[in-house]
mmCIF file of C-alpha atoms in Angstrom:
data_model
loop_
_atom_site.group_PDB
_atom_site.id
_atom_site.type_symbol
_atom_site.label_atom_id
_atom_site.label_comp_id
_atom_site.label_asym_id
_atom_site.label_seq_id
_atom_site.Cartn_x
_atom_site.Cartn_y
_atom_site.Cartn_z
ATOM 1 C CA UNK I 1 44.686 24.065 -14.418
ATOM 2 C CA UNK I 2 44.138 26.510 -11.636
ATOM 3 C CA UNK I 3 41.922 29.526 -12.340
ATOM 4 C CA UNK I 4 43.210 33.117 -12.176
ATOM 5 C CA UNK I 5 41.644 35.718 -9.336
ATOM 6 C CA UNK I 6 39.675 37.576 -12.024
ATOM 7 C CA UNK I 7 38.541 33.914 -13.496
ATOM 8 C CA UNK I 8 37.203 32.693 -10.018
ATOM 9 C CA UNK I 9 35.435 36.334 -9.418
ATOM 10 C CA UNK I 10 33.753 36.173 -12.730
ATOM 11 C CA UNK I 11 32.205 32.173 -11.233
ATOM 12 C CA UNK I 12 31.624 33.675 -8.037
ATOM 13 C CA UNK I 13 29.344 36.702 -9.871
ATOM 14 C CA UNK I 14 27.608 34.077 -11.941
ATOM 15 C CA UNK I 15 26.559 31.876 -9.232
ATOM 16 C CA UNK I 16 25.774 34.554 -7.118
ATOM 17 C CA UNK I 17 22.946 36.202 -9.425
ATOM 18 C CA UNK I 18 21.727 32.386 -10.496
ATOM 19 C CA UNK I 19 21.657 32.152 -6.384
ATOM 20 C CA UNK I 20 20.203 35.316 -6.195
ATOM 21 C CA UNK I 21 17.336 34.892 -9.239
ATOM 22 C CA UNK I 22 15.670 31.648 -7.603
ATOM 23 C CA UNK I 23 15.415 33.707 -4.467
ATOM 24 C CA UNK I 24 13.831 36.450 -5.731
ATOM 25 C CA UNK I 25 11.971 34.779 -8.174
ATOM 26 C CA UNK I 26 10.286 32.446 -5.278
ATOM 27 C CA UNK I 27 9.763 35.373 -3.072
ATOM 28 C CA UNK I 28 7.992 37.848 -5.310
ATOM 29 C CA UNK I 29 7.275 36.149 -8.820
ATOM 30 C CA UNK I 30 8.454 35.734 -11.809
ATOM 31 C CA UNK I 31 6.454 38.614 -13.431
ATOM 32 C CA UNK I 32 7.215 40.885 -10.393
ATOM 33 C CA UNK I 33 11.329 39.830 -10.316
ATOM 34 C CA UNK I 34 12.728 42.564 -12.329
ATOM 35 C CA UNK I 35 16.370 42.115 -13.513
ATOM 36 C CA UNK I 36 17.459 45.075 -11.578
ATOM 37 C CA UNK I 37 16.336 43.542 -7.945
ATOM 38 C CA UNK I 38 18.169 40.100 -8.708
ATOM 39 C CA UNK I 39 21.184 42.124 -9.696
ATOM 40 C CA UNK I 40 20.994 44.186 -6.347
ATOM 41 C CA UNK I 41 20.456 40.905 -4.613
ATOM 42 C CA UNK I 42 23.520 39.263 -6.193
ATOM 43 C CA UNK I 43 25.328 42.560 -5.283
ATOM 44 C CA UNK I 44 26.202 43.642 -8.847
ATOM 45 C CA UNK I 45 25.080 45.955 -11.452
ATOM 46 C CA UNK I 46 22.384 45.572 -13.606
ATOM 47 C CA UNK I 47 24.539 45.274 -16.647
ATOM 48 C CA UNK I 48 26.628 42.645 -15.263
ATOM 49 C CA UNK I 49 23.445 40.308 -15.085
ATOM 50 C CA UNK I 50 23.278 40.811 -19.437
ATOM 51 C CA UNK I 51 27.307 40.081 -19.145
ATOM 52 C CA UNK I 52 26.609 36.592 -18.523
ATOM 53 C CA UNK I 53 23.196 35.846 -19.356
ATOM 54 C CA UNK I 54 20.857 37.305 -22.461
ATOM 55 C CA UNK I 55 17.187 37.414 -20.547
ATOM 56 C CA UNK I 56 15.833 36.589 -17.412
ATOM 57 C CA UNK I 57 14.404 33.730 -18.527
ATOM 58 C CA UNK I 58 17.837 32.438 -19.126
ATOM 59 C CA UNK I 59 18.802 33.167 -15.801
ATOM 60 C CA UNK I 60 16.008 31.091 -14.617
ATOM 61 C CA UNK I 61 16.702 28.219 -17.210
ATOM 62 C CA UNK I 62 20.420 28.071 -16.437
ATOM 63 C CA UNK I 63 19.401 28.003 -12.868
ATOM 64 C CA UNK I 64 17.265 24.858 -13.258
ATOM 65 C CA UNK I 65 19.428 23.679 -15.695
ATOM 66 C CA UNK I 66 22.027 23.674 -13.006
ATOM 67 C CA UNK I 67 19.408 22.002 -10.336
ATOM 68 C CA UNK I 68 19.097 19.503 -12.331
ATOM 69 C CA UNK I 69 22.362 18.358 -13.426
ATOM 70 C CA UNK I 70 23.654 17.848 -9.478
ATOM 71 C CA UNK I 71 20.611 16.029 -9.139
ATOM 72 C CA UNK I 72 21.485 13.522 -12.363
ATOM 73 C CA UNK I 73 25.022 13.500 -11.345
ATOM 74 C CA UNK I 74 24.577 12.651 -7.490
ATOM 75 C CA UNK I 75 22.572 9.944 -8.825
ATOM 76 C CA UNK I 76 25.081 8.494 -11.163
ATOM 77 C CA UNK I 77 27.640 8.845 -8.759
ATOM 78 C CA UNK I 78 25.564 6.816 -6.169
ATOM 79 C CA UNK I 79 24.899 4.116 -8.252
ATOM 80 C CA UNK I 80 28.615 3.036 -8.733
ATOM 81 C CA UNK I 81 28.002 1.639 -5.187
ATOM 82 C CA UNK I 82 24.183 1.061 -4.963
ATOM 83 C CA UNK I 83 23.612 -1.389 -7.684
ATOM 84 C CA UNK I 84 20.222 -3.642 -6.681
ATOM 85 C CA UNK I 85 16.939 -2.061 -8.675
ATOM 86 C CA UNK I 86 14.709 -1.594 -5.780
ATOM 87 C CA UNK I 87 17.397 0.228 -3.573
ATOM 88 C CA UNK I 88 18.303 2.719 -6.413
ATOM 89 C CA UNK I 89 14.928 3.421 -6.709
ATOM 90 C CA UNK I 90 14.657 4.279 -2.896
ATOM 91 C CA UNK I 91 18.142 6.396 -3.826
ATOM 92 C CA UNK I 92 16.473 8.326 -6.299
ATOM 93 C CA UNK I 93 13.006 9.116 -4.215
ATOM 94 C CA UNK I 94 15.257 9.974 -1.303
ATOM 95 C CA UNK I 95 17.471 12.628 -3.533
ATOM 96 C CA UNK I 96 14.028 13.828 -4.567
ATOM 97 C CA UNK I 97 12.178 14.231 -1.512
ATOM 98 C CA UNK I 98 15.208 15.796 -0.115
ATOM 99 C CA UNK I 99 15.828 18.667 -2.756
ATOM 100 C CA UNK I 100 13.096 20.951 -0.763
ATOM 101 C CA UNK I 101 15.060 20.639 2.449
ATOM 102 C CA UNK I 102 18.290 21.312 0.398
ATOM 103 C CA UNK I 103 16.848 24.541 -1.636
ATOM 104 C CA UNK I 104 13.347 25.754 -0.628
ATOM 105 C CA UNK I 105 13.890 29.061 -3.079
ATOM 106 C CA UNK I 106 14.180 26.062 -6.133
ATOM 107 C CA UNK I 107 11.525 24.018 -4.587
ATOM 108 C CA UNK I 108 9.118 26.662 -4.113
ATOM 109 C CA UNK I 109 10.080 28.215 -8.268
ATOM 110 C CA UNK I 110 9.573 24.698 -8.956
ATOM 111 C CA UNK I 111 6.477 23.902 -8.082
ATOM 112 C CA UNK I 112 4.833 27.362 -8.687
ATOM 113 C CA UNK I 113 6.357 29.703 -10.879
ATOM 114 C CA UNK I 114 7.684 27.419 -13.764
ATOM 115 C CA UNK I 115 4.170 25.937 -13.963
ATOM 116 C CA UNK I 116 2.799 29.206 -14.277
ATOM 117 C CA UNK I 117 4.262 29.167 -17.457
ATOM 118 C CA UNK I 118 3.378 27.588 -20.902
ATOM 119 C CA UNK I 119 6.826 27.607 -22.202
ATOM 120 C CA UNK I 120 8.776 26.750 -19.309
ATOM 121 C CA UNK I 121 6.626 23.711 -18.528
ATOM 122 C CA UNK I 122 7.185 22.468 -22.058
ATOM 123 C CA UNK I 123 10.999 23.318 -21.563
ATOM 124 C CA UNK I 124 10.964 21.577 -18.306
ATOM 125 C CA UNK I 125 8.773 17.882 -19.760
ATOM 126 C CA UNK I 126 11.366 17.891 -22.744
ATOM 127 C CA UNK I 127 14.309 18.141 -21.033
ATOM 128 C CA UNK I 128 14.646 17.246 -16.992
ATOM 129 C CA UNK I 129 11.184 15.482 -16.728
ATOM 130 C CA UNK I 130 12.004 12.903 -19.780
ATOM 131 C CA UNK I 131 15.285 12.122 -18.466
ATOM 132 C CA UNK I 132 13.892 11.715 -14.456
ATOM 133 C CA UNK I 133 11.141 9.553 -16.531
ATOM 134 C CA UNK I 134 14.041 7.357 -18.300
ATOM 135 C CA UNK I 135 16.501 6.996 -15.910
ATOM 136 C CA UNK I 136 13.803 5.509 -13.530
ATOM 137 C CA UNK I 137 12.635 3.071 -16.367
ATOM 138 C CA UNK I 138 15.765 1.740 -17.089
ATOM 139 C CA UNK I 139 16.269 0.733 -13.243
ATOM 140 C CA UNK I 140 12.389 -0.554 -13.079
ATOM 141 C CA UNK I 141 13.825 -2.636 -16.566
ATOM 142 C CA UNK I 142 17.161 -3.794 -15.173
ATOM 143 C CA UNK I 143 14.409 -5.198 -11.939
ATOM 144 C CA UNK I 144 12.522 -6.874 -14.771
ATOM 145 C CA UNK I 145 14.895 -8.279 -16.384
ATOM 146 C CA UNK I 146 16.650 -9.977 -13.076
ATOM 147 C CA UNK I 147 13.358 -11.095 -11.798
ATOM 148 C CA UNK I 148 12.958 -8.650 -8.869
ATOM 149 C CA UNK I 149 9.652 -6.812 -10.464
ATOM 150 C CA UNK I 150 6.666 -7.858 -12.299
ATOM 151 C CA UNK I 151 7.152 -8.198 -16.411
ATOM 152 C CA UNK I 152 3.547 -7.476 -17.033
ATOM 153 C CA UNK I 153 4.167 -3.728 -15.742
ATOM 154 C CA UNK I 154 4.953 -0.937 -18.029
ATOM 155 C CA UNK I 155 8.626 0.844 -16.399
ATOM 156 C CA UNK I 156 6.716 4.320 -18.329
ATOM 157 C CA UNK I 157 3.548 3.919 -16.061
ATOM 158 C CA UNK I 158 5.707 2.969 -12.944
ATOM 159 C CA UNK I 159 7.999 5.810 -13.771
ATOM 160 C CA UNK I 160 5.322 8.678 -13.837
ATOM 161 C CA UNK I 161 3.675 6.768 -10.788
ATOM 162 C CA UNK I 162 7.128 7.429 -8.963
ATOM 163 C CA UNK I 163 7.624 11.238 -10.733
ATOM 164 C CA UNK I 164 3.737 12.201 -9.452
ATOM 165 C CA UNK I 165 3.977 10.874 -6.103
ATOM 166 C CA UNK I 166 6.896 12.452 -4.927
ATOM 167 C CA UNK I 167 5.903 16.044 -6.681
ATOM 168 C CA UNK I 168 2.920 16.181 -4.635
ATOM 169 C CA UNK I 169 4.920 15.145 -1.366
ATOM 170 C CA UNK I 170 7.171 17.942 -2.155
ATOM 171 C CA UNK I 171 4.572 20.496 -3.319
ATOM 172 C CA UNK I 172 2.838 19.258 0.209
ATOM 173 C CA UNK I 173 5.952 20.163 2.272
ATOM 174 C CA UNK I 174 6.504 23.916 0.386
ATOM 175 C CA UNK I 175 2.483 24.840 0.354
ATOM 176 C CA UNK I 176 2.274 23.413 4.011
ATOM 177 C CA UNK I 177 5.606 23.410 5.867
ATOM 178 C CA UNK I 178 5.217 20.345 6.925
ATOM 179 C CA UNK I 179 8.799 18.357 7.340
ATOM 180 C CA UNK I 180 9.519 14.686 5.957
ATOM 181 C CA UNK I 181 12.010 12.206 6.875
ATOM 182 C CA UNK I 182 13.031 11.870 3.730
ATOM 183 C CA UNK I 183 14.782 8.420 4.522
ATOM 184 C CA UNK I 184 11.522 6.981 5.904
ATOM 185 C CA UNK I 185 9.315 8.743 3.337
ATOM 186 C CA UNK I 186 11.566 7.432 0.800
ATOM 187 C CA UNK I 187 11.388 3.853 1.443
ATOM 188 C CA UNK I 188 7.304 3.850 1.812
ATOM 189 C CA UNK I 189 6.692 5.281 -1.288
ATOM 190 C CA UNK I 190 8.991 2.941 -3.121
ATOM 191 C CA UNK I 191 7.466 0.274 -0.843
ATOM 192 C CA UNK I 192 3.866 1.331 -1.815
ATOM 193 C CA UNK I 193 4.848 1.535 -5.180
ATOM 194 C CA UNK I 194 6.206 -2.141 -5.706
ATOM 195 C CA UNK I 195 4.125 -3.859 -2.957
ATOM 196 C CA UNK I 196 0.830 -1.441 -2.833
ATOM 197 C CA UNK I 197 -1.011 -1.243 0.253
ATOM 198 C CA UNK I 198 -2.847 -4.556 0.660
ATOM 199 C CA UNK I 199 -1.421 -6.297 3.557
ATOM 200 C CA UNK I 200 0.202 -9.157 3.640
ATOM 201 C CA UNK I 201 -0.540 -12.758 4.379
#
């Protein structure tokens, strides 16, 4: 069903101050990001921020919220093509590593200003980190279970291995500037992770 004019300007203003929020938000705070400057940002009054959303903070959830549910959704939509364990795993460290190059504003509110906070962390490990944690242990189980990785592993520990290593490379690339390949970078850390670092005979 096609939208009307007025239903496509009310997405447009809705996207536009969630676009606007993470930008502000990573450029001056979270406790210095009034609702009036993300409002001026988005090019709208203050009152049509409180139209669509109740707080700021549920700006800034439905803004991650959002984040995260392209990120889930690439994913599944890669893996109707991409089926062996170890290359989904390189799939999903590649989507990763690639979401600071994609969004620096989310990258940066990512790995600063959410984890400045108490409640949004808590927020964040109940909903988007648990389901990053399970939908890596399912692939490291569907490896186990064909005979491509080890049985004696927990997929929990190798899950958080994965989650941890690619958080710092990304908190490395905001904090520093420096620029990863994400291809390349995605394929070593997946090969570190399975193989480790002792070299072969």
């Amino acid at each position: 069903m096609k939208k009307t004019e007025e239903e496509l300007a009310a997405c447009e203003k809705y996207q536009r101050i969630l676009d606007a929020a993470v930008e502000v938000i990573a450029e001056r705070g979270y406790f210095k990001s009034p609702v009036s400057e993300i409002a001026k940002r988005a090019g709208v009054a203050d009152g049509t921020v409180y139209l669509y959303f109740k707080s700021k903070d549920d700006v800034l959830r439905t803004a991650i919220d959002r984040r995260f549910d392209r990120f889930y959704q690439q994913i599944t939509d890669a893996f109707v093509t991409i089926e062996g364990p170890r290359e989904q795993l390189e799939y999903i460290a590649l989507v990763h590593l690639e979401s600071y190059q994609v969004n620096r504003s989310m990258a940066v509110l990512l790995q600063t200003e959410m984890r400045q906070s108490a409640k949004f962390i808590a927020e964040f490990s109940h909903r988007h980190l648990a389901k990053y944690i399970q939908t890596v242990r399912e692939v490291v189980r569907r490896g186990q279970q064909e005979g491509i990785f080890r049985k004696d592993l927990s997929d929990g520990v190798v899950a958080h291995c994965m989650f941890g290593t690619i958080d710092e490379l990304v908190s490395s690339a905001v904090f520093t500037g420096r620029v990863y390949d994400a291809k390349v970078t995605a394929a070593q850390v997946i090969d570190v992770l399975l193989n480790g670092i002792t070299e072969r005979s």
